[in-house]
Each structure stands twice: as C-alpha cells, then as structure tokens.
Tab-separated table of C-alpha atoms and ligand atoms in Angstrom:
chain	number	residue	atom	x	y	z
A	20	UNK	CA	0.000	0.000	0.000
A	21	UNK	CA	2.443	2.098	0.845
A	22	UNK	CA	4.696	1.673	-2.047
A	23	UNK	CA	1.698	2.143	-3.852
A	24	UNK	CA	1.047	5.496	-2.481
A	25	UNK	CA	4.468	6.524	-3.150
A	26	UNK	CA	4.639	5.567	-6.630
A	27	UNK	CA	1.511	7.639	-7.296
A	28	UNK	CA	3.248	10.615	-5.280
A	29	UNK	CA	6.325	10.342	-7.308
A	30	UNK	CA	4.210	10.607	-10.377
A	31	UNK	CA	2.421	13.525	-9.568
A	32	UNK	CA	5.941	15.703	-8.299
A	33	UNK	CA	7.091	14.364	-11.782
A	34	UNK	CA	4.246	16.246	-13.000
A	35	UNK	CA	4.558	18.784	-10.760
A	36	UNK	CA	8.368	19.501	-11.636
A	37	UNK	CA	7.288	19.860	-15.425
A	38	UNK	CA	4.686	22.925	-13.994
A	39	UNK	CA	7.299	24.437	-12.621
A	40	UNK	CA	10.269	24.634	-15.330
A	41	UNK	CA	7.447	26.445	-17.149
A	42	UNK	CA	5.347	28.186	-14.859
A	43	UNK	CA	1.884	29.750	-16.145
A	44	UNK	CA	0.834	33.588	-14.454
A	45	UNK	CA	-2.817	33.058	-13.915
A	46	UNK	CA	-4.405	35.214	-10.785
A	47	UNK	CA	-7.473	33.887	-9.316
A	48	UNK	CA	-6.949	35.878	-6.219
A	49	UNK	CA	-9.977	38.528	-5.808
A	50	UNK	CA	-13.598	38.863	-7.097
A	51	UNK	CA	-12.897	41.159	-10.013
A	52	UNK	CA	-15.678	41.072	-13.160
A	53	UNK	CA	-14.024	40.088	-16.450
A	54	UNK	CA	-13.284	42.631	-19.351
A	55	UNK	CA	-16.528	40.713	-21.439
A	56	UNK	CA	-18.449	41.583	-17.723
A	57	UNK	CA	-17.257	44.710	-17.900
A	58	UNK	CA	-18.228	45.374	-21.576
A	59	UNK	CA	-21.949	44.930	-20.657
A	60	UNK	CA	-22.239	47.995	-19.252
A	61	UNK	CA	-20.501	50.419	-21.348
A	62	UNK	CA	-23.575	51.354	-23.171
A	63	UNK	CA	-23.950	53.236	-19.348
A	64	UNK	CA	-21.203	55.925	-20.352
A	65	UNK	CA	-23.578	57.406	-22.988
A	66	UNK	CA	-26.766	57.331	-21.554
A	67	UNK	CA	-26.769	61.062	-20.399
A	68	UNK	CA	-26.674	62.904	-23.475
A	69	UNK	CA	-29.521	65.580	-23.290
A	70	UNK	CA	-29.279	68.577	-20.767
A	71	UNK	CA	-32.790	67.095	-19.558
A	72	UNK	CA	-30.633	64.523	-17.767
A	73	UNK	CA	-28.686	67.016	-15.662
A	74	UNK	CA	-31.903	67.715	-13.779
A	75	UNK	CA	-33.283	65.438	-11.090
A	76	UNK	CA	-37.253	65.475	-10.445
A	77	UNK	CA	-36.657	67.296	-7.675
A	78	UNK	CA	-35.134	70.223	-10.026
A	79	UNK	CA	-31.744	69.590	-8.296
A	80	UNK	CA	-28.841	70.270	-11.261
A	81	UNK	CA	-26.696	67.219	-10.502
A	82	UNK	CA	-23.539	68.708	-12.088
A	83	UNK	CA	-23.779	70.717	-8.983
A	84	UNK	CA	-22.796	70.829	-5.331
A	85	UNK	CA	-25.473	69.395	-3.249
A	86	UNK	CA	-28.183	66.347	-2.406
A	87	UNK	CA	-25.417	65.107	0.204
A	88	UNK	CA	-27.750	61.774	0.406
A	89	UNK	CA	-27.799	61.116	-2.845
A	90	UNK	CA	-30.763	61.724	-5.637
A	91	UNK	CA	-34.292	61.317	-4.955
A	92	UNK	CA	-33.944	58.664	-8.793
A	93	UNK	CA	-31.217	56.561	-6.863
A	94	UNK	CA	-32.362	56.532	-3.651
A	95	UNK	CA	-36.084	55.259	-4.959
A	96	UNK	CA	-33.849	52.753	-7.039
A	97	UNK	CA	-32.029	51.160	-3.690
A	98	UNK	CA	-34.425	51.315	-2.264
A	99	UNK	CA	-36.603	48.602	-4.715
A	100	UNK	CA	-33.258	46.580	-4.427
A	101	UNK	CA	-32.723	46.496	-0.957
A	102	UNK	CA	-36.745	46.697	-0.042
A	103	UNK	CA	-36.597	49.560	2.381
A	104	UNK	CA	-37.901	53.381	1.742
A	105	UNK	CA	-36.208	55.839	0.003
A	106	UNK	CA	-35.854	58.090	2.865
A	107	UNK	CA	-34.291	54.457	4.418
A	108	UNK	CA	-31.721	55.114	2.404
A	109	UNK	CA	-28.083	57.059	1.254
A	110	UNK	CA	-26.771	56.463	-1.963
A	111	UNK	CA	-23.232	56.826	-1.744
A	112	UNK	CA	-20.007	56.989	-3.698
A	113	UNK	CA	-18.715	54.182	-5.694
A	114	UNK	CA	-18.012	51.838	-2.801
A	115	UNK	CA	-20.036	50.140	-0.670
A	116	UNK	CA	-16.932	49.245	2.164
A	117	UNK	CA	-16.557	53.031	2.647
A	118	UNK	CA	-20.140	53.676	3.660
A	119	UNK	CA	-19.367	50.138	6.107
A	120	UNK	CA	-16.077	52.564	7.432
A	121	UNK	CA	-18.560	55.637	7.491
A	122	UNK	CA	-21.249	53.625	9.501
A	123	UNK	CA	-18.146	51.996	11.999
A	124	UNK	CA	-16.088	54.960	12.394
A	125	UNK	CA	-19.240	56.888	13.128
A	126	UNK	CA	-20.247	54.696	16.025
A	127	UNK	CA	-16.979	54.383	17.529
A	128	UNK	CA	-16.923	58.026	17.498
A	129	UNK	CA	-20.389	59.205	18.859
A	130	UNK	CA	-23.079	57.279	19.630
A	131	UNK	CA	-26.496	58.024	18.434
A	132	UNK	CA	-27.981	59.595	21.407
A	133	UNK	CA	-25.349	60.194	23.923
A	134	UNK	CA	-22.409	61.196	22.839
A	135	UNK	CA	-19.861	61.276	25.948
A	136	UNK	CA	-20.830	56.886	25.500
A	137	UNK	CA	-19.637	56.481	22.015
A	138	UNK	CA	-17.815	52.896	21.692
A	139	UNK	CA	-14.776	54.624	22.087
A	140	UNK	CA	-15.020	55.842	25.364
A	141	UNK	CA	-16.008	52.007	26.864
A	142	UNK	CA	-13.042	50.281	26.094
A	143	UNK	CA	-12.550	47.582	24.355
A	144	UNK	CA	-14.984	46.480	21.504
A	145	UNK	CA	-15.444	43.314	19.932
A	146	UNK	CA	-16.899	42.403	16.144
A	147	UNK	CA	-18.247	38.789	15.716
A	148	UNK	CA	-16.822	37.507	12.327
A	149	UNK	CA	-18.758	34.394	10.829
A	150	UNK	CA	-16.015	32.473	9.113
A	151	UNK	CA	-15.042	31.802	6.113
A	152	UNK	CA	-15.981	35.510	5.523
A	153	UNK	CA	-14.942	38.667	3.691
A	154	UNK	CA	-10.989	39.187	4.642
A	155	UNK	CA	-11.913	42.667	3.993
A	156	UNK	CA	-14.712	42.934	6.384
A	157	UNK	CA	-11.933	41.877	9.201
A	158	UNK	CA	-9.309	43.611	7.998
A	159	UNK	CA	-11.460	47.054	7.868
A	160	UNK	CA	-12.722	46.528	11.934
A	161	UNK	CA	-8.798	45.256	13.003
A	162	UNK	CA	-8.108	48.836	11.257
A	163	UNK	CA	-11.174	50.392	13.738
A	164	UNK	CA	-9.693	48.743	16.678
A	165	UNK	CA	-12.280	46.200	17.252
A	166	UNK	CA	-11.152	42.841	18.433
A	167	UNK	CA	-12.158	40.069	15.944
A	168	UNK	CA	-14.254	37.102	17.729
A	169	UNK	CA	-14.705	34.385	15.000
A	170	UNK	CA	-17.939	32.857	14.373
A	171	UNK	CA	-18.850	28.688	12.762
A	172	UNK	CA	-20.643	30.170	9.601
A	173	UNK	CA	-22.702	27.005	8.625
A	174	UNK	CA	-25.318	26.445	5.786
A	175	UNK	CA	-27.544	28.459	6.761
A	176	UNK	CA	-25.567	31.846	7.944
A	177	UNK	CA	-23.709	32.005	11.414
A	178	UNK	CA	-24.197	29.286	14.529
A	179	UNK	CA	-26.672	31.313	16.359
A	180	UNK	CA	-26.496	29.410	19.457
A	181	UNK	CA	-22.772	30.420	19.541
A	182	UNK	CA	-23.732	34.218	18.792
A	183	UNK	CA	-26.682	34.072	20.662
A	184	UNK	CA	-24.709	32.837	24.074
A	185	UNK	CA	-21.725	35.686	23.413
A	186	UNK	CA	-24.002	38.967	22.570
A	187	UNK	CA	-26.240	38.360	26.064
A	188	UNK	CA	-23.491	37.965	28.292
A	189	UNK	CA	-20.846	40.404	27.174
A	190	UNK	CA	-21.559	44.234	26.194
A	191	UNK	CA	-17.984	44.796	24.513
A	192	UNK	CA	-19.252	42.737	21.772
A	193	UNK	CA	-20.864	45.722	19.403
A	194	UNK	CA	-21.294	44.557	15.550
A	195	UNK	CA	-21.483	41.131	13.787
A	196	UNK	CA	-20.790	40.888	10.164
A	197	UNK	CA	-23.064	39.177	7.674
A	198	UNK	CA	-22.920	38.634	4.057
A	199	UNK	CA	-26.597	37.555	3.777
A	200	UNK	CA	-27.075	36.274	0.216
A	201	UNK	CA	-24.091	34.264	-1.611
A	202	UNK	CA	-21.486	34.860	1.123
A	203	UNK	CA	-18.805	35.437	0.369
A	204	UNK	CA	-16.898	32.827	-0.135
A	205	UNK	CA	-19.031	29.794	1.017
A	206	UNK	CA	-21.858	31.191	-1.208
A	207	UNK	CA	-24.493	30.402	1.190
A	208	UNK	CA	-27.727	32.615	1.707
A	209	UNK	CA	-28.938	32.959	5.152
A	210	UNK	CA	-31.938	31.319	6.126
A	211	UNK	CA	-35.493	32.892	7.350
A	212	UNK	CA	-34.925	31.309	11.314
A	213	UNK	CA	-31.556	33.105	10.982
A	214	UNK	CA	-32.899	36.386	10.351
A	215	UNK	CA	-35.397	35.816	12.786
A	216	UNK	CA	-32.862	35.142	15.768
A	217	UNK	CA	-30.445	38.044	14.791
A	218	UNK	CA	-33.533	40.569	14.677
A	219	UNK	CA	-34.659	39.398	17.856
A	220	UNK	CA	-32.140	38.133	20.263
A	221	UNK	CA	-31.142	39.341	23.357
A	222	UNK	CA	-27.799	41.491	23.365
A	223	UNK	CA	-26.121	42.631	26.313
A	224	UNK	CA	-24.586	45.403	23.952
A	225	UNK	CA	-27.677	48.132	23.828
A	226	UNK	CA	-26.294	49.798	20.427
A	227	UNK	CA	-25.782	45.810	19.209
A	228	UNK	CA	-25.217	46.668	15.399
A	229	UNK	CA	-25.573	44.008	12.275
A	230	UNK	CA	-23.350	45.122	9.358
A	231	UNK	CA	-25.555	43.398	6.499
A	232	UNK	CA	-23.704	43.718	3.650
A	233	UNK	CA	-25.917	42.226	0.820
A	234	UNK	CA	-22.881	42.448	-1.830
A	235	UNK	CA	-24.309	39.992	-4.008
A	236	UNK	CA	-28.352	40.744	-2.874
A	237	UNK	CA	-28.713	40.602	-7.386
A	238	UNK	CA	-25.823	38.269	-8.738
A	239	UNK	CA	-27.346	34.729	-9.497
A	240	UNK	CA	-25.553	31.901	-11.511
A	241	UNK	CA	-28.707	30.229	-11.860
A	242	UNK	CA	-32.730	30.110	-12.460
A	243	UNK	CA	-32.890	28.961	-8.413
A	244	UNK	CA	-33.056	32.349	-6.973
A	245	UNK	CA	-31.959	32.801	-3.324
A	246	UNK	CA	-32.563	35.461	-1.057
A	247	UNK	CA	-32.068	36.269	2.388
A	248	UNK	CA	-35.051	38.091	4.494
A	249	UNK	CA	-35.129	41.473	4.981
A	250	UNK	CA	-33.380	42.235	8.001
A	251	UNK	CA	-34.553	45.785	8.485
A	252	UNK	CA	-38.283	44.617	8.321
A	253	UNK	CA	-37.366	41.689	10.754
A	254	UNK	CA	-35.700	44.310	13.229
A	255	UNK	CA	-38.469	46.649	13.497
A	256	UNK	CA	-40.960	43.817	13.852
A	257	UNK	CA	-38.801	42.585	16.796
A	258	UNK	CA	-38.409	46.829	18.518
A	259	UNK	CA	-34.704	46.762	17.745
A	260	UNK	CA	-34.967	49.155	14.073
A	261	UNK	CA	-31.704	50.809	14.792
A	262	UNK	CA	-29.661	47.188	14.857
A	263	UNK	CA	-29.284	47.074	11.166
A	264	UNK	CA	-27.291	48.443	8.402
A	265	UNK	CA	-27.441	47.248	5.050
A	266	UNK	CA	-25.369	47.563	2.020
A	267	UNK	CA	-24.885	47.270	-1.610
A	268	UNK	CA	-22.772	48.342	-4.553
A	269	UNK	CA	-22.991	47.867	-8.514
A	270	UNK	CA	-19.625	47.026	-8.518
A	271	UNK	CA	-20.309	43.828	-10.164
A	272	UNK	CA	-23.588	44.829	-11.732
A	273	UNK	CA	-21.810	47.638	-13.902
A	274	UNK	CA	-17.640	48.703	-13.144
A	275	UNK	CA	-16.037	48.402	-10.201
A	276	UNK	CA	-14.112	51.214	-10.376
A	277	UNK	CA	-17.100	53.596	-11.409
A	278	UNK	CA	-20.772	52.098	-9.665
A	279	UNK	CA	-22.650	53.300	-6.968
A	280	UNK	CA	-22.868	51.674	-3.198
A	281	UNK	CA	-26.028	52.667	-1.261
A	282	UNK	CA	-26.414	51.781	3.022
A	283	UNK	CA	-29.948	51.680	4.164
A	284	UNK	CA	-31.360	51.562	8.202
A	285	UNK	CA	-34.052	53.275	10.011
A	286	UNK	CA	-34.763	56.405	8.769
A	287	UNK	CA	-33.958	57.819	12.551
A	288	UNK	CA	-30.206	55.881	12.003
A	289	UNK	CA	-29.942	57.499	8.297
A	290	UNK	CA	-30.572	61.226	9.393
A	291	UNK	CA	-28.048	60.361	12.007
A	292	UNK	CA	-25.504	59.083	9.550
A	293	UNK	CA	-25.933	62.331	7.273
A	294	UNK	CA	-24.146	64.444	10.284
A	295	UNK	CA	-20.845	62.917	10.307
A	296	UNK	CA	-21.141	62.218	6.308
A	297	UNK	CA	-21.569	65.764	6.113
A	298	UNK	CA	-17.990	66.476	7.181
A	299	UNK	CA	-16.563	64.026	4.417
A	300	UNK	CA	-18.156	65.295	1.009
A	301	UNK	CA	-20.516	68.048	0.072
A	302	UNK	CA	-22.231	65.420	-2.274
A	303	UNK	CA	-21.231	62.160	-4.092
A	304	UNK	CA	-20.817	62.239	-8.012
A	305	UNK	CA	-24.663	62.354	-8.578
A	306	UNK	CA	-24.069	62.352	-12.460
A	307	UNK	CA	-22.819	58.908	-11.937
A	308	UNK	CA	-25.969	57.671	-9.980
A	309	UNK	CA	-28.129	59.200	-12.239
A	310	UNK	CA	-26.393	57.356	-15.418
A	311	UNK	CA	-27.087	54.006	-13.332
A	312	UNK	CA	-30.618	54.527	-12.627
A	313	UNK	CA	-31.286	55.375	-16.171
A	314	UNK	CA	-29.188	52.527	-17.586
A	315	UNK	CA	-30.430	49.617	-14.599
A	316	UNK	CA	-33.861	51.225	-14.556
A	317	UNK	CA	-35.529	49.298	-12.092
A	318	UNK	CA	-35.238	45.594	-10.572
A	319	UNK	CA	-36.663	43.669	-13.655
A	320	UNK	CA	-34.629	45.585	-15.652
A	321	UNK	CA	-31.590	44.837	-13.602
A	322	UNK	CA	-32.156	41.096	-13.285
A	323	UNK	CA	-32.112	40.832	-16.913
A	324	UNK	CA	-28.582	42.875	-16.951
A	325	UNK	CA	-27.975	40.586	-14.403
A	326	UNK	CA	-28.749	37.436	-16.212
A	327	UNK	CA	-25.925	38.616	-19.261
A	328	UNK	CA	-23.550	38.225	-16.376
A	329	UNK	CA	-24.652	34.512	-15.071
A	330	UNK	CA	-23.855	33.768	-19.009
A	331	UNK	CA	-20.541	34.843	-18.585
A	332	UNK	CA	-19.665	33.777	-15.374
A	333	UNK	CA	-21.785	30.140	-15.285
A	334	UNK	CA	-19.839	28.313	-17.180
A	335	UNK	CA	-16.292	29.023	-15.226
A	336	UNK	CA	-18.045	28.136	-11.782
A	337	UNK	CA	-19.165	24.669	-14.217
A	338	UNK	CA	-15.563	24.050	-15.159
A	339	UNK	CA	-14.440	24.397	-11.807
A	340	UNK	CA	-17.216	21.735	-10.145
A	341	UNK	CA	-16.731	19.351	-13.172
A	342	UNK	CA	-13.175	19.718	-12.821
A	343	UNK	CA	-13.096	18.670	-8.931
A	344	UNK	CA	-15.855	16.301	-9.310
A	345	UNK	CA	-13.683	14.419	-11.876
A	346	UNK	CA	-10.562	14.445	-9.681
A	347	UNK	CA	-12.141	14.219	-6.477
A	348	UNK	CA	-15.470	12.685	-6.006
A	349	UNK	CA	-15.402	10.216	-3.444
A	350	UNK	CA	-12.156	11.033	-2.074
A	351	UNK	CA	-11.434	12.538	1.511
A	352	UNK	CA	-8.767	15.488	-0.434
A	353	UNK	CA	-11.075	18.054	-0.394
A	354	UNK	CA	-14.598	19.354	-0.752
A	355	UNK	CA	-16.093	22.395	-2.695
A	356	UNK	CA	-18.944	24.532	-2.787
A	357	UNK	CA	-21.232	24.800	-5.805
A	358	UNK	CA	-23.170	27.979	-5.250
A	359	UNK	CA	-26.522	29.264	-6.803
A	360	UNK	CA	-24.162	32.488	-7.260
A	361	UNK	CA	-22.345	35.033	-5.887
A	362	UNK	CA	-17.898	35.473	-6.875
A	363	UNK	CA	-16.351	32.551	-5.320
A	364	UNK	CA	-15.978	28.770	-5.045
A	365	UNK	CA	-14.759	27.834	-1.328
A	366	UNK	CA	-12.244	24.697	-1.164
A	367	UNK	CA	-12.117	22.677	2.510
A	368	UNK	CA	-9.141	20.781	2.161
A	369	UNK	CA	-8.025	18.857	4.718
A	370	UNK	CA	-6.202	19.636	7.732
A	371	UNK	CA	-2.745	21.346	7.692
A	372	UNK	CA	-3.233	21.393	4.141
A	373	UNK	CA	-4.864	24.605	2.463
A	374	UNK	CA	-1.381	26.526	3.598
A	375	UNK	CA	1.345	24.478	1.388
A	376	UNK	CA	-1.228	24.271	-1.675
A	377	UNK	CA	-1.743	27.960	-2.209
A	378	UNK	CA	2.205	28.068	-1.987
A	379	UNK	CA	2.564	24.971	-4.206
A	380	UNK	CA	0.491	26.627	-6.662
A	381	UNK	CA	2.127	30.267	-6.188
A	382	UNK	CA	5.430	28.520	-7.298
A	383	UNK	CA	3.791	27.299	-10.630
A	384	UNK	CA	2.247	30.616	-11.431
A	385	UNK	CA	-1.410	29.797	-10.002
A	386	UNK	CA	-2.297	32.554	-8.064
A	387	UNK	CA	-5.049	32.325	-5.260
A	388	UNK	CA	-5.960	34.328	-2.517
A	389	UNK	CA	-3.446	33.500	1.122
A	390	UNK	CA	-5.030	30.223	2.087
A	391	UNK	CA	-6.953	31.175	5.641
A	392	UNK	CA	-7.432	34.564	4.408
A	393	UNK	CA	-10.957	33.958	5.391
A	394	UNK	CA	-10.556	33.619	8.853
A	395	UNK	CA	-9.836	36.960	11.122
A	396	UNK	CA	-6.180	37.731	11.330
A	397	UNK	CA	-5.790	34.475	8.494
A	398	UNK	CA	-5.513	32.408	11.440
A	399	UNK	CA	-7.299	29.320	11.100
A	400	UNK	CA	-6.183	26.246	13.496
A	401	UNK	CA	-7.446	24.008	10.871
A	402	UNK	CA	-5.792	25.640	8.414
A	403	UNK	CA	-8.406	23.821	5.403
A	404	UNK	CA	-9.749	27.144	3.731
A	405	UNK	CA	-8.576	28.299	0.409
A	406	UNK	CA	-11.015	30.780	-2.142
A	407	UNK	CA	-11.200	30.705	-5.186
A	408	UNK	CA	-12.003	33.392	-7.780
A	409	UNK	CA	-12.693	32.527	-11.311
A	410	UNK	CA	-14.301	35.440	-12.509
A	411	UNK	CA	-11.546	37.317	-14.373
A	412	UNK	CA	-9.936	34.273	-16.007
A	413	UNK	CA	-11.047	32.975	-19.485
A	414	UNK	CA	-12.079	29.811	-19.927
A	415	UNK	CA	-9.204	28.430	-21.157
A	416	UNK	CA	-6.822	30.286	-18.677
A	417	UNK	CA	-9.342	28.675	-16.048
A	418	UNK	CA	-8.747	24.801	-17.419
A	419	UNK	CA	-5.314	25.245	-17.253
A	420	UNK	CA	-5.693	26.606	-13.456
A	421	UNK	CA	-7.881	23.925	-12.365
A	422	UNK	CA	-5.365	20.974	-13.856
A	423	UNK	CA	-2.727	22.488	-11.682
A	424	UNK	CA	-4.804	23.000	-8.728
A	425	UNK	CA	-6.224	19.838	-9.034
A	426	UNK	CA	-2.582	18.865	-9.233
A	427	UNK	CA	-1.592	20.481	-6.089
A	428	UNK	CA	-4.623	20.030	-3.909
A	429	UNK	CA	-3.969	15.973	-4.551
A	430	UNK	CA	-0.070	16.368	-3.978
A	431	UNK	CA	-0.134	18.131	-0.574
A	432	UNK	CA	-2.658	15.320	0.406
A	433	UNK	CA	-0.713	12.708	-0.280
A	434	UNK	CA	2.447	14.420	0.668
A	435	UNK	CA	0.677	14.762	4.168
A	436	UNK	CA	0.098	11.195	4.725
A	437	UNK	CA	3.161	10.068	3.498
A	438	UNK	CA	5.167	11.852	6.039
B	14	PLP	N1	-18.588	43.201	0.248
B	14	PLP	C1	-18.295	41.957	-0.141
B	14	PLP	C2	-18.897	40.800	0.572
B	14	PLP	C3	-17.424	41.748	-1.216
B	14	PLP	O1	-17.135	40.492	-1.591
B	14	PLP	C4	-16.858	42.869	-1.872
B	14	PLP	C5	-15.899	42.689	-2.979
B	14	PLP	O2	-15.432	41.626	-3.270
B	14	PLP	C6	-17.195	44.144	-1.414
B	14	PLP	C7	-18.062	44.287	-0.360
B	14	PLP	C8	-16.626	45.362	-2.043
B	14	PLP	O3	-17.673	46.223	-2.340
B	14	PLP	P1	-17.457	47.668	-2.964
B	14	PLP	O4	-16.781	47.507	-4.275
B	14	PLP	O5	-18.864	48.194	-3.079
B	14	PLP	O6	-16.658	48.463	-1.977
C-alpha cells in the first residue's frame, strides 16, 4: 500500500516539476468582473446625453454641489433593491466598504444619542466575524480597533447558538458581520430562522449593530433564486430598528471602479448618519448615480442585466465543479462549494493542508488568494480554507488553473500522509 502510495506521489511531483520549469501567471486571487463583464455595461457611459438629464425630479442640477444623500432617482432605485424606503436610504459613492467605514467609524466616534458613551469611550470592543468571511470585512474593523471574535458560519448563515450565548453575556461585543445572500466565499444565503434570531435576540450590547452587507443581494448563476429576508423589516418587527445596516454596490452589476454603493437603516439611524457624512463630502458624483438609474432602470430591468452576467460567469463556476468532481469525487482530499451564485468557489481541504497548496500553486504561477485569508487575522487552526475566484480568467486560462490546482490540492494530500 504504501509503495503504492508513493509511486503515485512520485508521479504527480514528476508532474509537478514539469509545472514548474514552465510556470503559467494566472491570478485567481480577488472577485474582479471580467473585461466581457465589464463590456456589458458600457452602453452606461452614454446614456446622459440631453441637458434634460442634468436635472433630477426634484429640479436639483446634478452637475452641482449638493443632495449630500444622494438623488431622490437613486435613492427610490435602492431602495426597490434592498426593499426599504427611500428616505431608508443614502446612496453613496462608488463603494459600498466606505459607507461600512462611514457607519463603523461613526459609532466608535459618537453614539447616536449620547455622545460622551460612544464605543470609544467604553473600552474595548469586539466584532463577531462568521467564518469563512470577507478578509476585507476583518481587515477594515482590526483597522477600527475592534477585536475580531470568530464565528462557525454554517449552511444556513452564522451558529446562532454560539452568537446568541456571546451577545447576552458580554456588552464589549458591538457589531457582527453578515454577508446575507451568496457569502462570500461559502456562497451560502442565510436562512429565514436566521434572520429571525439576529432581529430578535437578546444582546447585552444596547447599540448591538448588524453590518448586512448584501454584496451579491442581485448576482445569481442560476434560475434557483436565493434570497435572504429582509433584516430591516425583521428588526423593526422585533423593537430593535436601529440594529441594522445594510449595504450594496454595482460594482459587479456595472464597473467596479465607477458604480454606486447605497447603506440603508431606520430612517432615525440614516438622518443620524448624514451628520458625520456631512464632514466628508458636500455630495457624491450624482451624475454617476443618475447614469445608473437610467441605464439599470428598475429591478426587472436589472435582473435581466444581471442574467448577461450569469452567461458569462456560469460556465467558469461549471468548469471548476466538473473539474473537482472528476478528480475528487469520493475522495477525503477536499470538498467544494457549488453555489446558486455570488464570486467565489470555497475549497475545505483537509487539515494542515490549504497553507502548502496555495504556496505549491504560487510557485507554478497559479495565483489564489493566502489560504486562511478567510478567517480573522488568516488564522485558522485548521488551516483547510482556500477561495477561489474565477471570474476574471477565461475559460481556457481557467482549465489550465484547475489541472494544476487539481494537481496540487492531490499532492499536498498525499504528501501529508506520506510523512
Ligand atoms: N462586500 C463583499 C462581501 C465583497 O465580496 C466585496 C468585494 O469583493 C465588497 C463588499 C466590495 O464592495 P465595494 O466595491 O462596493 O466596496
């Protein structure tokens, strides 16, 4: 058996070697849109062409200073997305993680009613982080000085009994983070008892805050549409409306580097918001939201755009499951996610593993986000989490990826048990 098992590993390092006299540069690191994703929405860039579109309904010029909030069109436009009120709403700039710093850095500095108790004046504070999650989301509230508490995130969102136990007994613990719809990376969608608990539980914290970032609230890869509840609904229902804070970007509905992000709460938490966003910008580029609304129109509308992307993007995340299921089915090496949508595919390999693959596959030109990059401060005892995102590849580009990590994931595996 065991000469066996090292005949196949000598095989594969064979292999292996080959990979690395000529090594490929292929980047599968971060959820980036592809150039033919991109493409879909350059029609956008023309879409203002009379003066009639410089004017809002409200009269406002939006080549001007002003509407600090954002335009009565967007606002009515997130508001349809994220099922909330336009006055529920503030349609910001062209990123939805700087409205998350804006809401964060807000509440650490003054709280909403009493200002000498803002978060910063009680010490320490603590952000629960359901994991695998958003490195992002960690690294931005490390950054705000909140210690990171990691979370189980299981099929159904985050293990509430776990969350449930640590927000009643300790008030340091202020904010959780949730990616509600197609996490990211597991690509789960949070159930409806989910909701229901983190609406309605008991928190020790008084200002307990949800950061509800509903990133991918629009990108499906299939028919099956999921969807989370709506949280703000469920929090009023329960008497806790200022606990929420939801958010959303079209930076992978149109560009990236040119969409709009919108954050949505109670309208008592918005008008509080507008205070300390008034300090940052006299007004976002309203031109810009205005050429979204009229190009994405309204939901239908935007499901349809939304639908040209699934064409693009299905058949890499079909590669990728074929590719594994080929290689892997039945064997203890890993196991994948095959999500209904949302950027990523998330790999559990198994223990001790996920560390020496990513580097494996670094030195053959395969490049994937840090393995454990999903866990706060990348630590993950386990260490059995690697991402990957396929989005920006070609197809080709893509096959050539997967036969190497394929490749790699089996190597380590076997290199693991040998030794
Ligand atoms: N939130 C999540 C969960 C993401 O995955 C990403 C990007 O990958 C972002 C936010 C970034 O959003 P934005 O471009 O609006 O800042």
């Amino acid at each position: 058996m065991e000469n066996a098992l090292e005949k196949q590993y000598t095989e594969l390092k064979k292999l292996y070697q080959q990979y690395l006299n000529d090594p490929v540069n292929l980047n599968l690191k971060r959820g980036v849109p592809s150039k033919e994703q991109l493409a879909l929405s350059e029609p956008m860039l023309t879409v203002l062409n009379e003066t009639d579109s410089f004017v809002s309904k409200d009269g406002t010029d939006i080549r001007n200073y002003g509407s600090l909030t954002g335009i009565i069109e967007a606002k009515e436009f997130f508001a349809d997305l994220l099922e909330v009120e336009a006055h529920e709403v503030i349609v910001g700039g062209n990123s939805s993680l700087q409205l998350m710093h804006l809401v964060l850095s807000s509440l650490i500095k003054h709280k909403k009613d009493i200002a000498a108790n803002s978060w910063k004046n009680e010490g320490k504070r603590k952000m629960l982080c359901p994991s695998p999650g958003y490195d992002r989301h960690f690294a931005l509230a490390d950054y705000l000085g909140f210690e990171l508490v990691p979370i189980t995130l299981k099929e159904d969102g985050p293990d509430m009994e776990q969350v449930q136990t640590l927000v009643a007994n300790d008030d340091s613990i202020k904010a959780i983070w949730c990616v509600p719809t197609y996490s990211n990376p597991t690509g789960i969608t949070y159930s409806n008892e989910v909701v229901h608990a983190l609406s309605h539980m008991q928190t020790a914290a008084e200002d307990f805050t949800i950061m509800w970032d509903n990133a991918y609230v629009v990108h499906h890869l299939n028919q099956e549409h999921e969807a989370a509840l709506n949280l703000l609904e469920a929090c009023k229902e329960a008497g806790n409306p200022e606990r929420p804070w939801l958010f959303c970007s079209t930076s992978k509905v149109t560009f990236p580097g040119a969409g709009v992000a919108a954050v949505a709460s109670s309208e008592k938490n918005i008008k509080w918001l507008s205070e300390p966003l008034s300090f940052q910008t006299i007004g976002f580029d309203k031109l810009n939201q205005m050429r979204h609304v009229k190009f994405l129109k309204d939901r239908k509308h935007l499901l349809e755009h939304m639908e040209k992307h699934a064409a693009i993007l299905k058949p890499k995340f079909d590669l990728i499951v074929h590719q594994l299921e080929k290689n892997f089915q039945g064997k203890e090496i890993v196991q994948w996610t095959n999500p209904n949508g949302g950027y990523f595919i998330h790999l559990t390999t198994q223990e001790n593993c996920a560390e020496k693959t990513v580097e494996a596959l670094g030195a053959i030109g395969v490049h994937l986000t840090e393995a454990n990059a999903t866990y706060p401060y990348g630590e993950n005892p386990l260490d059995n989490s690697i991402r990957l995102a396929p989005t920006s590849v070609s197809l080709s580009d893509l096959e050539m990826a997967m036969d190497r990590i394929c490749l790699c994931l089996e190597l380590v595996a076997l290199e693991n048990k040998i030794r």
